[in-house]
C-alpha atoms as a PDB file:
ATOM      1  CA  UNK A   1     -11.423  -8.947   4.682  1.00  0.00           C
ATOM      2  CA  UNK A   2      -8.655  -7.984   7.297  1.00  0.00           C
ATOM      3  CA  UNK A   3      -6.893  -6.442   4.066  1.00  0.00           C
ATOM      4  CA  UNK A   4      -9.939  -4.087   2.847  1.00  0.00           C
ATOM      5  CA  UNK A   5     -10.318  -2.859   6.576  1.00  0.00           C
ATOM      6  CA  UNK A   6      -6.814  -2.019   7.165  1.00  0.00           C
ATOM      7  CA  UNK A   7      -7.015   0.283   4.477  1.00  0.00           C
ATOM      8  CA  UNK A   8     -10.295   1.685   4.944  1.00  0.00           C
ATOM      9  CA  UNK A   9      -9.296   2.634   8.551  1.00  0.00           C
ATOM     10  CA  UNK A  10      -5.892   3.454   6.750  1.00  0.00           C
ATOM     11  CA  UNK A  11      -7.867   6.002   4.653  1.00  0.00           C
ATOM     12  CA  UNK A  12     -10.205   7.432   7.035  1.00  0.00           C
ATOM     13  CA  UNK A  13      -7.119   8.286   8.951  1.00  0.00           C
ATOM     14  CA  UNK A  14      -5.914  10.255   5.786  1.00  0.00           C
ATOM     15  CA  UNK A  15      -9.187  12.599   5.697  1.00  0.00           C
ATOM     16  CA  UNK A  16      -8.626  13.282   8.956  1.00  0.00           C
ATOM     17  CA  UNK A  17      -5.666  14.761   8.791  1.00  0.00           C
ATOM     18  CA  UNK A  18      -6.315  16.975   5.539  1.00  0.00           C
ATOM     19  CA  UNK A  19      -9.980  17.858   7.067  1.00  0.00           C
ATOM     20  CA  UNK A  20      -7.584  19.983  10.182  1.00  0.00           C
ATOM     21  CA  UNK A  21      -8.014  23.309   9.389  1.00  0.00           C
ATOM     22  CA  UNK A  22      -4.561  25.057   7.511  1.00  0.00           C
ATOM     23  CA  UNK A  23      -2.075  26.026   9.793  1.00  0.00           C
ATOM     24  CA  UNK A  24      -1.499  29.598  10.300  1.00  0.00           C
ATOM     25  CA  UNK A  25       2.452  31.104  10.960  1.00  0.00           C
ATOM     26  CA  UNK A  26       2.687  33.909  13.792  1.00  0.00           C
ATOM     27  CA  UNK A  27       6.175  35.471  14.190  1.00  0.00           C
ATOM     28  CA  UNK A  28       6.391  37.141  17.433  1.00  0.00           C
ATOM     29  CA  UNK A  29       9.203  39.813  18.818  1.00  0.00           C
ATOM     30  CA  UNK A  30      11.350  37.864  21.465  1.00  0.00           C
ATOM     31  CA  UNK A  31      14.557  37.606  23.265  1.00  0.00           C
ATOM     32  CA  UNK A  32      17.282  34.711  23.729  1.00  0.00           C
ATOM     33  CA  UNK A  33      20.310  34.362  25.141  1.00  0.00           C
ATOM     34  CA  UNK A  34      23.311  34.234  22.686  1.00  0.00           C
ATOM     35  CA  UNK A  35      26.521  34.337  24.017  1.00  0.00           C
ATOM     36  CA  UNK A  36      25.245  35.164  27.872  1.00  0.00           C
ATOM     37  CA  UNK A  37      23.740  37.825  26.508  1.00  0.00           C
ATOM     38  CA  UNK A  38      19.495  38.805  26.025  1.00  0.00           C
ATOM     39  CA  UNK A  39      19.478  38.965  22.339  1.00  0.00           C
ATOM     40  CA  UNK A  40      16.523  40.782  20.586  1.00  0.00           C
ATOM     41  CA  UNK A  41      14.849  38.758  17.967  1.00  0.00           C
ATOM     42  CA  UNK A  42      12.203  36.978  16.552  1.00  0.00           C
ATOM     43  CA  UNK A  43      10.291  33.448  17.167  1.00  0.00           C
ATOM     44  CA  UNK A  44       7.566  30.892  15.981  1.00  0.00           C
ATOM     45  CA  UNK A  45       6.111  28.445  17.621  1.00  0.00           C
ATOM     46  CA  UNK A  46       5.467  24.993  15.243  1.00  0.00           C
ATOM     47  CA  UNK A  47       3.947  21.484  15.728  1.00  0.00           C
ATOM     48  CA  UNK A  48       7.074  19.453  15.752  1.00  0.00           C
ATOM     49  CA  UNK A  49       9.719  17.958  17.604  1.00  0.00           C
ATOM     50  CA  UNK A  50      13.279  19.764  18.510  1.00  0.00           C
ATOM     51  CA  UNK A  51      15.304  17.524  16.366  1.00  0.00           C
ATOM     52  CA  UNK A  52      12.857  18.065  13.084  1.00  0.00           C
ATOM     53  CA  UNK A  53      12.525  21.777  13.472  1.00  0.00           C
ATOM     54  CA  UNK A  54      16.412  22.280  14.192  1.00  0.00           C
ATOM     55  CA  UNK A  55      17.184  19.897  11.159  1.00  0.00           C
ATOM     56  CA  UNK A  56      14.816  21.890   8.419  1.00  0.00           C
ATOM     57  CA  UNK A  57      16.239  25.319   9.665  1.00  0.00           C
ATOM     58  CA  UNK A  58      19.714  24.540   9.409  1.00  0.00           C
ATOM     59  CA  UNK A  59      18.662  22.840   5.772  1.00  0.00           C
ATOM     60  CA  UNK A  60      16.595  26.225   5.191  1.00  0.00           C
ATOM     61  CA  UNK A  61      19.066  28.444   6.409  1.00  0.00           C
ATOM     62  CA  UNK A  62      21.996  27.318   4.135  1.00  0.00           C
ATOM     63  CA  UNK A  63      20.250  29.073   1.564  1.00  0.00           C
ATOM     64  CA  UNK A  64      21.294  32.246   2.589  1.00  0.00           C
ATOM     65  CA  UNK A  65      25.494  31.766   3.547  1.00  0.00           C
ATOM     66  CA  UNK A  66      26.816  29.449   5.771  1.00  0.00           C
ATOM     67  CA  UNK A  67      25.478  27.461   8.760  1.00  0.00           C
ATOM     68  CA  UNK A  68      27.403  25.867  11.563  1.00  0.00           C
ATOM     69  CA  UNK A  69      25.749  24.578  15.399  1.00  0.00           C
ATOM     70  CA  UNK A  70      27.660  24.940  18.473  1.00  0.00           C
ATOM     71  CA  UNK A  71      26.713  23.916  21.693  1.00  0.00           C
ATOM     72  CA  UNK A  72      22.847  24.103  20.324  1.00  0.00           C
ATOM     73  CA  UNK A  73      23.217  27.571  18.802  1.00  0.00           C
ATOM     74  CA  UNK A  74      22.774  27.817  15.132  1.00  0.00           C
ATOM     75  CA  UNK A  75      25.659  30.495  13.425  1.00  0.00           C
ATOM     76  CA  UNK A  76      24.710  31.559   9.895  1.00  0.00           C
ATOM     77  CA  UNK A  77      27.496  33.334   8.733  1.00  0.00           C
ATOM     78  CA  UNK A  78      28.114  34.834   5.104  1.00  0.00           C
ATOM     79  CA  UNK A  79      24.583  36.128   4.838  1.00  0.00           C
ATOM     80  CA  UNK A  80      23.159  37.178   1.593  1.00  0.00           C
ATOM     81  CA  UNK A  81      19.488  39.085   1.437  1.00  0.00           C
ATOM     82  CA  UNK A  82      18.981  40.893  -1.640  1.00  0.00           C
ATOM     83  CA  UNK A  83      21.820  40.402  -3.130  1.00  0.00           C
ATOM     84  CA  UNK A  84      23.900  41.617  -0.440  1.00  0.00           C
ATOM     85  CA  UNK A  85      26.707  39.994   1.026  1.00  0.00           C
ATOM     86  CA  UNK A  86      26.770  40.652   5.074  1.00  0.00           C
ATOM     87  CA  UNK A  87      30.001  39.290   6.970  1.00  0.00           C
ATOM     88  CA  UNK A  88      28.371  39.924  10.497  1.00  0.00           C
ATOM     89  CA  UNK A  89      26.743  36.749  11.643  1.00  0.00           C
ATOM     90  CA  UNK A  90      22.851  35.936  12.265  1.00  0.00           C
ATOM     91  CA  UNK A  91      22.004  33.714  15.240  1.00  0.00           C
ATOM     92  CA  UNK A  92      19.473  30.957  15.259  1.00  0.00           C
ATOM     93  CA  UNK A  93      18.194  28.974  18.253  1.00  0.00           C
ATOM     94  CA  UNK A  94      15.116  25.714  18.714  1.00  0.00           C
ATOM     95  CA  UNK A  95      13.973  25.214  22.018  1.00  0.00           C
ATOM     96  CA  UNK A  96      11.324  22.599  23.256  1.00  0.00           C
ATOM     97  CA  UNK A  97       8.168  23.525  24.405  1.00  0.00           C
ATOM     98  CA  UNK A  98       6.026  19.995  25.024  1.00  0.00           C
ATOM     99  CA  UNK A  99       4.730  18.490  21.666  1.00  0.00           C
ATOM    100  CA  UNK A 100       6.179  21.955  19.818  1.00  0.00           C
ATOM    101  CA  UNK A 101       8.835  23.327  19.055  1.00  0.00           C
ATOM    102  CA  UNK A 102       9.731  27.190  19.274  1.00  0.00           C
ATOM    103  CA  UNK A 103      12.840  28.550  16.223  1.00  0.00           C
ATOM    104  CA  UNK A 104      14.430  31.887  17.311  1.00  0.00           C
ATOM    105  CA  UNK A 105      15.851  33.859  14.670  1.00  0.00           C
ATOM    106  CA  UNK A 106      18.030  37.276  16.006  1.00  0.00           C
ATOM    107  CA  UNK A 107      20.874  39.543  15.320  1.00  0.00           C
ATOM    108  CA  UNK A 108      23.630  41.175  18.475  1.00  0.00           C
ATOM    109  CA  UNK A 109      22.764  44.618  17.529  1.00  0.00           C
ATOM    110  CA  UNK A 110      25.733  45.873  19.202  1.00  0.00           C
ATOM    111  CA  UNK A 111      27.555  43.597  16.160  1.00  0.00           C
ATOM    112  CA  UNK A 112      25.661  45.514  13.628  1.00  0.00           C
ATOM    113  CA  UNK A 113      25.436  48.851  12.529  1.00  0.00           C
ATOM    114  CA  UNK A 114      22.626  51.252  13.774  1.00  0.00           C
ATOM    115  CA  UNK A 115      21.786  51.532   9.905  1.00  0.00           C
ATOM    116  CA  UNK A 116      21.520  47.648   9.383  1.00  0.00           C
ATOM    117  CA  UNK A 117      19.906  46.573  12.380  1.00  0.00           C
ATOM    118  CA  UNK A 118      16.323  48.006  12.051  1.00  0.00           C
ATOM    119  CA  UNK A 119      17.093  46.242   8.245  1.00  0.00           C
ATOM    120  CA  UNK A 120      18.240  42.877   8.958  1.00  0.00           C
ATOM    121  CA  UNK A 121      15.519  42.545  12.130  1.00  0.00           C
ATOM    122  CA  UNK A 122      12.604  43.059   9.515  1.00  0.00           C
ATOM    123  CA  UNK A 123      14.306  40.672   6.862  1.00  0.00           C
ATOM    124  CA  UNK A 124      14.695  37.929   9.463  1.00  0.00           C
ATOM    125  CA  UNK A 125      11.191  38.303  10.516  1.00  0.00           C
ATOM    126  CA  UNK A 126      10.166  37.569   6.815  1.00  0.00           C
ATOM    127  CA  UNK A 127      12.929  34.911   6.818  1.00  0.00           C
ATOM    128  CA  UNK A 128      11.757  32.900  10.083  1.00  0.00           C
ATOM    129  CA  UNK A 129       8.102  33.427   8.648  1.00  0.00           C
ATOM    130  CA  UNK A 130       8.905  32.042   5.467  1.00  0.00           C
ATOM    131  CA  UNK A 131      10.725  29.370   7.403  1.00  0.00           C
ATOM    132  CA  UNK A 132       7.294  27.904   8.969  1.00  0.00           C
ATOM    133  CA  UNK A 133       5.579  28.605   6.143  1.00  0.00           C
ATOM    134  CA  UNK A 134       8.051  25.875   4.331  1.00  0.00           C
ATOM    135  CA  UNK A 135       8.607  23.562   7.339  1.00  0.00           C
ATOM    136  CA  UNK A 136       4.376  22.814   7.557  1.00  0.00           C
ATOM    137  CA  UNK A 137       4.044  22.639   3.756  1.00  0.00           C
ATOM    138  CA  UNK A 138       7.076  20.051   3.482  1.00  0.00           C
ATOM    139  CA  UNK A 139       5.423  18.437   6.039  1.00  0.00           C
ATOM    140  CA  UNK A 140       2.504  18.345   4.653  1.00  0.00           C
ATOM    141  CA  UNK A 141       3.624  17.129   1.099  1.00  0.00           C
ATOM    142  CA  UNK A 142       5.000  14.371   3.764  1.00  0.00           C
ATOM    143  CA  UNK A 143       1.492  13.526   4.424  1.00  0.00           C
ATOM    144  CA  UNK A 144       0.408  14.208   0.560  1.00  0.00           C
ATOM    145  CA  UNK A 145       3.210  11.419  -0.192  1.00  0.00           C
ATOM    146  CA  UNK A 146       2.279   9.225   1.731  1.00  0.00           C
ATOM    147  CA  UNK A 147      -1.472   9.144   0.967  1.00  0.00           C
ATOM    148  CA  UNK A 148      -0.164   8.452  -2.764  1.00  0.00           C
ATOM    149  CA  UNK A 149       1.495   5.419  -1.548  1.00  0.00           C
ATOM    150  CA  UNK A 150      -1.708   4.433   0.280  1.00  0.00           C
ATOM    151  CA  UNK A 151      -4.044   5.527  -3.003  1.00  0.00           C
ATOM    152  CA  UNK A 152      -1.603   3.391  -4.967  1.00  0.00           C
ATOM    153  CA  UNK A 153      -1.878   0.352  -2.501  1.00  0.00           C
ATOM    154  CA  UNK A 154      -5.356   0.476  -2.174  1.00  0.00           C
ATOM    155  CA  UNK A 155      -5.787   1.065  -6.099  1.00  0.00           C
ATOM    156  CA  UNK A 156      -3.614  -2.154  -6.678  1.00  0.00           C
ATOM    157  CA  UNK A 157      -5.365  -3.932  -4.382  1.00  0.00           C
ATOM    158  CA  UNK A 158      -8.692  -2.984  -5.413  1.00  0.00           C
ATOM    159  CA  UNK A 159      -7.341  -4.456  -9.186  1.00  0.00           C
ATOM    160  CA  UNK A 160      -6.398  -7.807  -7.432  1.00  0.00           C
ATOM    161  CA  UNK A 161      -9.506  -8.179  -6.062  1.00  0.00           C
ATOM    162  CA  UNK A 162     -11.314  -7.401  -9.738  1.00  0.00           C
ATOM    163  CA  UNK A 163      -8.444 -10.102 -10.750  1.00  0.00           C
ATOM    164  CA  UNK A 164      -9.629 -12.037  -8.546  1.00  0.00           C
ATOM    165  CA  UNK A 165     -13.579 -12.042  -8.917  1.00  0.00           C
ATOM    166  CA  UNK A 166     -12.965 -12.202 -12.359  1.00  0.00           C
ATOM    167  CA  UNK A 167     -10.875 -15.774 -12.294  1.00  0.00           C
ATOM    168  CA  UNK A 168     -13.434 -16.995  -9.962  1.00  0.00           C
ATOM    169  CA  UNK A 169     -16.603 -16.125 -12.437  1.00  0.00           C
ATOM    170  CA  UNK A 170     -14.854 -17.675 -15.007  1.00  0.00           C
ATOM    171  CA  UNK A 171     -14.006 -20.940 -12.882  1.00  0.00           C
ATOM    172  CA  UNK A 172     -17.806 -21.061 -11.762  1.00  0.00           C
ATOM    173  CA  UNK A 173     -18.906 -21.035 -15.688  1.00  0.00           C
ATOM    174  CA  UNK A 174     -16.540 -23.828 -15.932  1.00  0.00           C
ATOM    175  CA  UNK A 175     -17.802 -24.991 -13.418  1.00  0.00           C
ATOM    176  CA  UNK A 176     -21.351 -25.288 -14.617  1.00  0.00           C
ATOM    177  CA  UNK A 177     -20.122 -26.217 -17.829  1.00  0.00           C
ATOM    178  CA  UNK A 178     -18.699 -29.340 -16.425  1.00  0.00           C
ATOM    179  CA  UNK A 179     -21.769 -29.648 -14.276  1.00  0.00           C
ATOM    180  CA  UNK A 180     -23.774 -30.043 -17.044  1.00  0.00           C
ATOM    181  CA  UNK A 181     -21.031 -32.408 -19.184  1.00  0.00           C
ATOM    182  CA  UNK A 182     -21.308 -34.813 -15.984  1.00  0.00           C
ATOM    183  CA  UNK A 183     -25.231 -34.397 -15.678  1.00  0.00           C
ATOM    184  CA  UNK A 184     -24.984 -35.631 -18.979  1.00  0.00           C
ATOM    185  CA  UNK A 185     -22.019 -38.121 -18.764  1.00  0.00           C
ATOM    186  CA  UNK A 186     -24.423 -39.635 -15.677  1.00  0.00           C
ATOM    187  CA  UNK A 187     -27.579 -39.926 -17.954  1.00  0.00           C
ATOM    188  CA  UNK A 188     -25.347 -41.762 -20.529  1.00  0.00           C
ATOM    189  CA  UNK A 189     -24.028 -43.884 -18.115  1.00  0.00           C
ATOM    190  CA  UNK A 190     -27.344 -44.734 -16.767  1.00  0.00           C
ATOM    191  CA  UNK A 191     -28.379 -45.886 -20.456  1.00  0.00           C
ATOM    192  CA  UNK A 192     -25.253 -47.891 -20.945  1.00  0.00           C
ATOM    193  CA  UNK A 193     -25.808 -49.791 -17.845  1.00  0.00           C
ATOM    194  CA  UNK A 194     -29.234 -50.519 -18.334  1.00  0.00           C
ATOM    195  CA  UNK A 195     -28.212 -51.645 -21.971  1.00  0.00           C
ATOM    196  CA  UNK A 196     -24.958 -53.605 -21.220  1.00  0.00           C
ATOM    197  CA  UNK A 197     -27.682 -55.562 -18.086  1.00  0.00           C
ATOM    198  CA  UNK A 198     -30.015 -56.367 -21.326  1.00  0.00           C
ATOM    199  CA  UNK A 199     -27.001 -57.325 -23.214  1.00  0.00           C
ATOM    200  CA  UNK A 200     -25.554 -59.388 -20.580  1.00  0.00           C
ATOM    201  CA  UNK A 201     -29.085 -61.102 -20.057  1.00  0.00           C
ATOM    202  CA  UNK A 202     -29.479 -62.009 -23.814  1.00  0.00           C
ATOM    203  CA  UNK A 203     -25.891 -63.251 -23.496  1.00  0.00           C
ATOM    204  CA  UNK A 204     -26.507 -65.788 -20.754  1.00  0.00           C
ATOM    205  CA  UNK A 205     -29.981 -66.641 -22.555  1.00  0.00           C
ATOM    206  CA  UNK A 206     -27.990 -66.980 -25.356  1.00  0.00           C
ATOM    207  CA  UNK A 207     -25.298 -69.145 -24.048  1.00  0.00           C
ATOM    208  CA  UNK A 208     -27.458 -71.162 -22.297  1.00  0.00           C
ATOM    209  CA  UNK A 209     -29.415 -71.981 -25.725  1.00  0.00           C
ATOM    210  CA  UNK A 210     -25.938 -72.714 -27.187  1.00  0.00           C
ATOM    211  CA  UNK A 211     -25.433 -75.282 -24.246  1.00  0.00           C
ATOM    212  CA  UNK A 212     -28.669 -76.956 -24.869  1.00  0.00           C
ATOM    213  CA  UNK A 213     -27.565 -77.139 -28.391  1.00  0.00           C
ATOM    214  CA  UNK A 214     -24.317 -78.489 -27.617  1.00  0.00           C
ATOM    215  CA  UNK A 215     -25.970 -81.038 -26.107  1.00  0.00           C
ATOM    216  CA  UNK A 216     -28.003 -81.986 -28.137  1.00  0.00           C
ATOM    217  CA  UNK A 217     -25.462 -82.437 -30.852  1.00  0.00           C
ATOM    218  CA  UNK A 218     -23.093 -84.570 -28.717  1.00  0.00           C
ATOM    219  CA  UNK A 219     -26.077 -86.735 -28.211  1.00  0.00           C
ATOM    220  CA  UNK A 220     -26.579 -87.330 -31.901  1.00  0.00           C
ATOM    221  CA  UNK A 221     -22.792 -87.861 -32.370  1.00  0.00           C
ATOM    222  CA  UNK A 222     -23.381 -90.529 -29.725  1.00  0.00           C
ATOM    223  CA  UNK A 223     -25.899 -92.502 -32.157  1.00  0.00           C
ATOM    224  CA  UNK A 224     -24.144 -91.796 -34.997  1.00  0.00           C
ATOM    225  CA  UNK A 225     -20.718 -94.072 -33.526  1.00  0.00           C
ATOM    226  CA  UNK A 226     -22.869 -96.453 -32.289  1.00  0.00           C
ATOM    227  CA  UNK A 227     -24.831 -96.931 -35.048  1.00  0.00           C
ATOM    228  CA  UNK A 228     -21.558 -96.774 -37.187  1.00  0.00           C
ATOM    229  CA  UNK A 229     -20.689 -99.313 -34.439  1.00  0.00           C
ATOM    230  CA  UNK A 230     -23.403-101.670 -35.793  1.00  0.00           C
ATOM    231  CA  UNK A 231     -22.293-101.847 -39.445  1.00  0.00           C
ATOM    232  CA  UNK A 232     -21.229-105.476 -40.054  1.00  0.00           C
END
């Protein structure tokens, strides 16, 4: 019983979550300091902590060149967008904000060229948007995962308990079967006693008769010798 509720709860918990409405991904114009300097770039705010936001955009990020941290700056370096190789690096930054997390995305535009910065700014807008758009849908495949595992569980525990019920019908038609062998097995025994009391009546009647016979006999073996005596 403790089992089924667990799971039920365990379930309800499930619809919960996937009733939430979807979430949406807003990428917002913002500054950060890179290198003690304001740095004009790009943000989004997620539901997650530091450590899981900063890991997924490094892991997302190595997708387009090469990503070191330092001191809690992210440096992607060897950019590629388009098919274009960039040598000029691309800054990346996750800062806490209570149960959220914010990821910064920017370019030093006085490391770029006038022609590529108005460029690079949109494609790392797309990039960072793209980026939240990934980080809620792995995290949600988290969820989808593990509501497999609990389908699964309940699933096999739903067939133990058919396993189950179905042992213990068959044991209760055993059951009656035997009930009715030993319903039976007591009637016969009934008979057999009553018969083996009549038979052991008859048998003291009869060995009584066989002791008055007995008797009777010994007494006429008696006369016999004696008279047997008397022969002269």
């Amino acid at each position: 019983m403790y089992f089924t509720k667990k799971f039920i709860l365990f379930s309800i918990t499930f619809l919960i979550i996937f009733s939430l409405q979807a979430q949406t991904v807003t990428v917002k114009k913002e500054s950060a300091r890179i290198k003690n300097e304001n740095t004009d770039g790009n943000e989004v705010l997620l539901d997650g902590i530091v450590s899981d936001v900063n890991s997924s955009l490094i892991k997302f990020l190595k997708t387009y060149g090469k990503v070191k941290q330092s001191e809690g700056t992210i440096i992607l370096s060897e950019l590629t967008l388009n098919g274009k190789a960039y040598t000029t690096p691309v800054y990346a930054l996750v800062k806490d904000k209570g149960q959220q997390s914010v990821a910064w995305l920017g370019i030093r535009s006085s490391e770029w060229s006038a022609e590529d910065v108005v460029k690079i700014n949109t494609e790392l807008e797309k990039i960072l948007h793209e980026f939240g758009v990934k980080f809620y849908r792995d995290k949600i495949q988290v969820q989808i995962d593990e509501t497999a595992r609990a389908i699964q569980a309940v699933e096999k525990q739903q067939q133990r308990l058919i396993n189950e019920g179905k042992t213990l019908t068959t044991k209760l038609e055993d059951n009656k079967r035997e009930k009715i062998q030993l319903e039976k097995s007591l009637e016969n025994n009934k008979l057999q006693n009553a018969l083996l009391l009549k038979r052991i009546e008859k048998n003291k009647h009869d060995q009584d008769s066989i002791t008055i016979a007995a008797d009777q006999i010994k007494k006429v073996t008696v006369m016999h010798k004696e008279k047997q005596q008397k022969v002269n």
